[in-house]
């Protein structure tokens, strides 16, 4: 018996193969119908602050459903769906830095979604960044403060070396988050800052 599909919960019926019997085949997490919905886009973007961003998927219906079920319905098991692909995309030589969760959101959610993705991909990471807390007091609106104040600071224990750092986030939309994180790491001495995101959402 195999485990059910992580998305539709139907049994995964992939027939018996000699690789399967010998456990040489990679364990499937999705049924054939669900896995067909996910089409790799491999979008690469380059820039001056953030040297390179590799996004594995476009923000299509399949990824929107996955993100909703993973992040908002907190179906943690869904991190397994992309574990192997993320592991390959991350490689093995750069220092991996997850984008931290906003403290306000940490209360709403019970798990750190980016760190969980990395845990399931079995890639070690360093939590070098801390989200700054934005004060809601005062006459300026919360939106104005969010635009003015930095999103991150370096963790007290962080030492930055002149090497390549690889930021990881689930979704890349405007790029503000990733660019601010890249800027901070570069000011502290990072030679190159790249990023890998699962999803690239292009806003119209
Ligand atoms: Zn399915």
mmCIF file of C-alpha atoms and ligand atoms in Angstrom:
data_model
loop_
_atom_site.group_PDB
_atom_site.id
_atom_site.type_symbol
_atom_site.label_atom_id
_atom_site.label_comp_id
_atom_site.label_asym_id
_atom_site.label_seq_id
_atom_site.Cartn_x
_atom_site.Cartn_y
_atom_site.Cartn_z
ATOM 1 C CA UNK A 1 0.000 0.000 0.000
ATOM 2 C CA UNK A 2 1.207 3.467 -0.858
ATOM 3 C CA UNK A 3 0.215 6.645 0.956
ATOM 4 C CA UNK A 4 -2.655 8.647 -0.554
ATOM 5 C CA UNK A 5 -2.070 11.667 -2.798
ATOM 6 C CA UNK A 6 -1.193 14.652 -0.596
ATOM 7 C CA UNK A 7 -3.538 16.942 -2.499
ATOM 8 C CA UNK A 8 -6.706 15.006 -3.404
ATOM 9 C CA UNK A 9 -6.199 12.138 -0.909
ATOM 10 C CA UNK A 10 -7.040 9.518 -3.544
ATOM 11 C CA UNK A 11 -4.853 6.410 -3.446
ATOM 12 C CA UNK A 12 -1.760 6.641 -5.630
ATOM 13 C CA UNK A 13 -2.066 3.771 -8.065
ATOM 14 C CA UNK A 14 1.103 3.617 -10.078
ATOM 15 C CA UNK A 15 1.157 -0.107 -10.700
ATOM 16 C CA UNK A 16 3.821 -2.519 -9.610
ATOM 17 C CA UNK A 17 7.282 -2.116 -11.037
ATOM 18 C CA UNK A 18 10.456 -3.954 -10.111
ATOM 19 C CA UNK A 19 12.012 -0.614 -9.043
ATOM 20 C CA UNK A 20 9.050 -0.051 -6.750
ATOM 21 C CA UNK A 21 9.342 -3.516 -5.270
ATOM 22 C CA UNK A 22 13.028 -2.989 -4.617
ATOM 23 C CA UNK A 23 12.345 0.483 -3.187
ATOM 24 C CA UNK A 24 14.612 2.096 -5.773
ATOM 25 C CA UNK A 25 11.876 4.365 -7.003
ATOM 26 C CA UNK A 26 11.457 7.712 -5.361
ATOM 27 C CA UNK A 27 8.323 7.726 -3.235
ATOM 28 C CA UNK A 28 5.476 9.498 -4.997
ATOM 29 C CA UNK A 29 3.629 12.212 -3.096
ATOM 30 C CA UNK A 30 0.957 12.993 -5.703
ATOM 31 C CA UNK A 31 -1.392 10.997 -7.918
ATOM 32 C CA UNK A 32 -0.896 11.205 -11.680
ATOM 33 C CA UNK A 33 -3.776 13.687 -12.130
ATOM 34 C CA UNK A 34 -2.505 16.104 -9.481
ATOM 35 C CA UNK A 35 1.132 15.932 -10.529
ATOM 36 C CA UNK A 36 0.106 16.723 -14.129
ATOM 37 C CA UNK A 37 -1.184 20.108 -12.919
ATOM 38 C CA UNK A 38 2.274 21.279 -11.821
ATOM 39 C CA UNK A 39 4.351 22.467 -14.760
ATOM 40 C CA UNK A 40 7.857 23.763 -14.102
ATOM 41 C CA UNK A 41 8.515 27.276 -15.415
ATOM 42 C CA UNK A 42 12.115 27.838 -14.189
ATOM 43 C CA UNK A 43 12.091 31.613 -14.374
ATOM 44 C CA UNK A 44 15.542 33.188 -13.925
ATOM 45 C CA UNK A 45 15.934 36.913 -13.246
ATOM 46 C CA UNK A 46 19.161 38.837 -12.681
ATOM 47 C CA UNK A 47 19.800 42.240 -11.129
ATOM 48 C CA UNK A 48 22.356 44.416 -9.330
ATOM 49 C CA UNK A 49 21.321 43.889 -5.691
ATOM 50 C CA UNK A 50 19.820 40.485 -5.960
ATOM 51 C CA UNK A 51 22.245 38.846 -8.348
ATOM 52 C CA UNK A 52 20.022 36.010 -9.474
ATOM 53 C CA UNK A 53 16.567 34.674 -8.658
ATOM 54 C CA UNK A 54 15.450 31.232 -9.740
ATOM 55 C CA UNK A 55 11.706 30.605 -9.407
ATOM 56 C CA UNK A 56 10.615 27.034 -9.998
ATOM 57 C CA UNK A 57 6.943 27.623 -10.855
ATOM 58 C CA UNK A 58 4.713 30.391 -12.174
ATOM 59 C CA UNK A 59 1.750 31.425 -10.028
ATOM 60 C CA UNK A 60 -0.843 29.374 -11.865
ATOM 61 C CA UNK A 61 -4.030 27.682 -10.581
ATOM 62 C CA UNK A 62 -2.164 24.618 -9.358
ATOM 63 C CA UNK A 63 0.345 26.673 -7.357
ATOM 64 C CA UNK A 64 -2.337 28.990 -5.995
ATOM 65 C CA UNK A 65 -4.259 25.976 -4.667
ATOM 66 C CA UNK A 66 -1.091 24.417 -3.259
ATOM 67 C CA UNK A 67 -0.049 27.640 -1.503
ATOM 68 C CA UNK A 68 -3.501 28.108 0.001
ATOM 69 C CA UNK A 69 -3.637 24.560 1.314
ATOM 70 C CA UNK A 70 -0.059 24.700 2.620
ATOM 71 C CA UNK A 71 0.181 28.170 4.086
ATOM 72 C CA UNK A 72 -3.313 29.110 5.131
ATOM 73 C CA UNK A 73 -4.931 25.744 5.828
ATOM 74 C CA UNK A 74 -1.585 24.714 7.373
ATOM 75 C CA UNK A 75 -1.374 21.360 5.640
ATOM 76 C CA UNK A 76 2.310 20.903 6.566
ATOM 77 C CA UNK A 77 2.606 17.591 4.694
ATOM 78 C CA UNK A 78 2.376 19.528 1.414
ATOM 79 C CA UNK A 79 5.987 20.645 1.921
ATOM 80 C CA UNK A 80 6.921 17.152 0.689
ATOM 81 C CA UNK A 81 5.458 17.789 -2.771
ATOM 82 C CA UNK A 82 8.419 19.987 -3.808
ATOM 83 C CA UNK A 83 11.105 18.648 -1.459
ATOM 84 C CA UNK A 84 13.162 16.910 -4.164
ATOM 85 C CA UNK A 85 12.903 19.731 -6.682
ATOM 86 C CA UNK A 86 13.811 22.326 -4.087
ATOM 87 C CA UNK A 87 16.766 20.240 -2.935
ATOM 88 C CA UNK A 88 18.129 20.128 -6.499
ATOM 89 C CA UNK A 89 17.532 23.840 -7.104
ATOM 90 C CA UNK A 90 19.349 24.791 -3.893
ATOM 91 C CA UNK A 91 22.485 22.863 -4.733
ATOM 92 C CA UNK A 92 24.943 22.178 -1.975
ATOM 93 C CA UNK A 93 27.569 24.884 -1.846
ATOM 94 C CA UNK A 94 25.968 28.200 -0.818
ATOM 95 C CA UNK A 95 24.799 29.356 2.609
ATOM 96 C CA UNK A 96 21.018 29.059 2.664
ATOM 97 C CA UNK A 97 19.073 31.819 4.421
ATOM 98 C CA UNK A 98 15.294 31.513 4.755
ATOM 99 C CA UNK A 99 13.193 34.675 4.696
ATOM 100 C CA UNK A 100 11.791 34.874 8.229
ATOM 101 C CA UNK A 101 8.131 34.994 8.979
ATOM 102 C CA UNK A 102 6.647 38.293 10.054
ATOM 103 C CA UNK A 103 6.101 38.321 13.838
ATOM 104 C CA UNK A 104 2.461 39.348 13.361
ATOM 105 C CA UNK A 105 1.890 36.425 11.086
ATOM 106 C CA UNK A 106 3.723 34.012 13.358
ATOM 107 C CA UNK A 107 0.831 34.385 15.760
ATOM 108 C CA UNK A 108 -1.734 33.517 13.088
ATOM 109 C CA UNK A 109 0.211 30.569 11.761
ATOM 110 C CA UNK A 110 1.511 27.693 13.745
ATOM 111 C CA UNK A 111 4.475 26.810 11.563
ATOM 112 C CA UNK A 112 7.269 28.541 9.716
ATOM 113 C CA UNK A 113 6.439 27.690 6.114
ATOM 114 C CA UNK A 114 9.806 28.481 4.500
ATOM 115 C CA UNK A 115 11.831 26.634 7.149
ATOM 116 C CA UNK A 116 9.510 23.646 6.843
ATOM 117 C CA UNK A 117 10.131 23.530 3.072
ATOM 118 C CA UNK A 118 13.892 23.477 3.749
ATOM 119 C CA UNK A 119 13.549 20.839 6.461
ATOM 120 C CA UNK A 120 11.654 18.552 4.092
ATOM 121 C CA UNK A 121 14.213 19.210 1.339
ATOM 122 C CA UNK A 122 16.880 18.180 3.886
ATOM 123 C CA UNK A 123 18.970 21.285 3.306
ATOM 124 C CA UNK A 124 20.694 22.959 6.256
ATOM 125 C CA UNK A 125 20.098 26.688 6.616
ATOM 126 C CA UNK A 126 21.103 29.610 8.797
ATOM 127 C CA UNK A 127 18.517 31.973 10.200
ATOM 128 C CA UNK A 128 20.635 35.139 9.810
ATOM 129 C CA UNK A 129 17.762 37.576 9.384
ATOM 130 C CA UNK A 130 15.187 38.816 11.850
ATOM 131 C CA UNK A 131 12.034 40.654 10.945
ATOM 132 C CA UNK A 132 11.805 44.084 12.526
ATOM 133 C CA UNK A 133 8.661 44.869 14.429
ATOM 134 C CA UNK A 134 6.733 47.738 12.981
ATOM 135 C CA UNK A 135 5.115 49.908 15.611
ATOM 136 C CA UNK A 136 1.467 50.641 15.004
ATOM 137 C CA UNK A 137 1.445 53.551 17.459
ATOM 138 C CA UNK A 138 1.838 57.164 16.393
ATOM 139 C CA UNK A 139 0.308 59.416 13.810
ATOM 140 C CA UNK A 140 1.773 57.756 10.722
ATOM 141 C CA UNK A 141 -0.333 55.062 9.153
ATOM 142 C CA UNK A 142 0.839 51.485 9.368
ATOM 143 C CA UNK A 143 1.241 51.418 5.583
ATOM 144 C CA UNK A 144 3.522 54.488 5.646
ATOM 145 C CA UNK A 145 5.677 52.936 8.342
ATOM 146 C CA UNK A 146 5.939 49.688 6.442
ATOM 147 C CA UNK A 147 7.267 51.583 3.445
ATOM 148 C CA UNK A 148 9.816 53.590 5.435
ATOM 149 C CA UNK A 149 11.197 51.111 7.892
ATOM 150 C CA UNK A 150 13.490 48.224 7.037
ATOM 151 C CA UNK A 151 11.859 44.802 7.042
ATOM 152 C CA UNK A 152 14.876 43.002 8.466
ATOM 153 C CA UNK A 153 17.940 43.285 10.647
ATOM 154 C CA UNK A 154 20.806 40.884 10.998
ATOM 155 C CA UNK A 155 20.484 38.426 13.858
ATOM 156 C CA UNK A 156 22.813 39.259 16.792
ATOM 157 C CA UNK A 157 24.761 36.050 16.251
ATOM 158 C CA UNK A 158 25.136 36.487 12.471
ATOM 159 C CA UNK A 159 28.602 36.734 10.927
ATOM 160 C CA UNK A 160 28.604 37.389 7.209
ATOM 161 C CA UNK A 161 31.460 36.052 5.091
ATOM 162 C CA UNK A 162 32.528 37.152 1.587
ATOM 163 C CA UNK A 163 30.749 34.219 -0.069
ATOM 164 C CA UNK A 164 27.472 33.531 -1.882
ATOM 165 C CA UNK A 165 24.265 33.518 0.150
ATOM 166 C CA UNK A 166 21.107 31.898 -1.137
ATOM 167 C CA UNK A 167 17.841 33.394 0.099
ATOM 168 C CA UNK A 168 14.773 31.173 0.071
ATOM 169 C CA UNK A 169 11.152 32.259 0.019
ATOM 170 C CA UNK A 170 7.943 30.573 -1.037
ATOM 171 C CA UNK A 171 6.726 33.282 -3.394
ATOM 172 C CA UNK A 172 8.444 36.161 -5.218
ATOM 173 C CA UNK A 173 6.040 38.974 -6.117
ATOM 174 C CA UNK A 174 7.362 42.557 -6.100
ATOM 175 C CA UNK A 175 10.794 41.523 -4.867
ATOM 176 C CA UNK A 176 10.892 44.118 -2.058
ATOM 177 C CA UNK A 177 11.413 41.470 0.604
ATOM 178 C CA UNK A 178 14.187 39.647 -1.234
ATOM 179 C CA UNK A 179 15.952 42.857 -2.303
ATOM 180 C CA UNK A 180 15.957 44.273 1.224
ATOM 181 C CA UNK A 181 17.356 41.015 2.566
ATOM 182 C CA UNK A 182 20.014 40.966 -0.186
ATOM 183 C CA UNK A 183 20.998 44.566 0.530
ATOM 184 C CA UNK A 184 21.439 43.830 4.220
ATOM 185 C CA UNK A 185 23.624 40.783 3.559
ATOM 186 C CA UNK A 186 25.751 42.671 1.033
ATOM 187 C CA UNK A 187 26.259 45.661 3.343
ATOM 188 C CA UNK A 188 27.467 43.164 5.933
ATOM 189 C CA UNK A 189 30.000 41.686 3.500
ATOM 190 C CA UNK A 190 28.303 39.030 1.394
ATOM 191 C CA UNK A 191 29.937 38.771 -2.022
ATOM 192 C CA UNK A 192 26.909 37.580 -3.912
ATOM 193 C CA UNK A 193 23.262 37.085 -2.980
ATOM 194 C CA UNK A 194 21.025 34.805 -4.991
ATOM 195 C CA UNK A 195 17.544 33.506 -4.275
ATOM 196 C CA UNK A 196 15.427 30.468 -4.938
ATOM 197 C CA UNK A 197 11.658 30.780 -4.689
ATOM 198 C CA UNK A 198 9.088 28.137 -5.316
ATOM 199 C CA UNK A 199 6.727 30.532 -7.080
ATOM 200 C CA UNK A 200 7.059 33.660 -9.234
ATOM 201 C CA UNK A 201 3.964 35.853 -9.205
ATOM 202 C CA UNK A 202 3.974 38.640 -11.759
ATOM 203 C CA UNK A 203 1.588 41.447 -10.876
ATOM 204 C CA UNK A 204 -0.199 43.287 -13.628
HETATM 205 ZN ZN1 LIG B 1 -4.212 13.696 -6.396
#
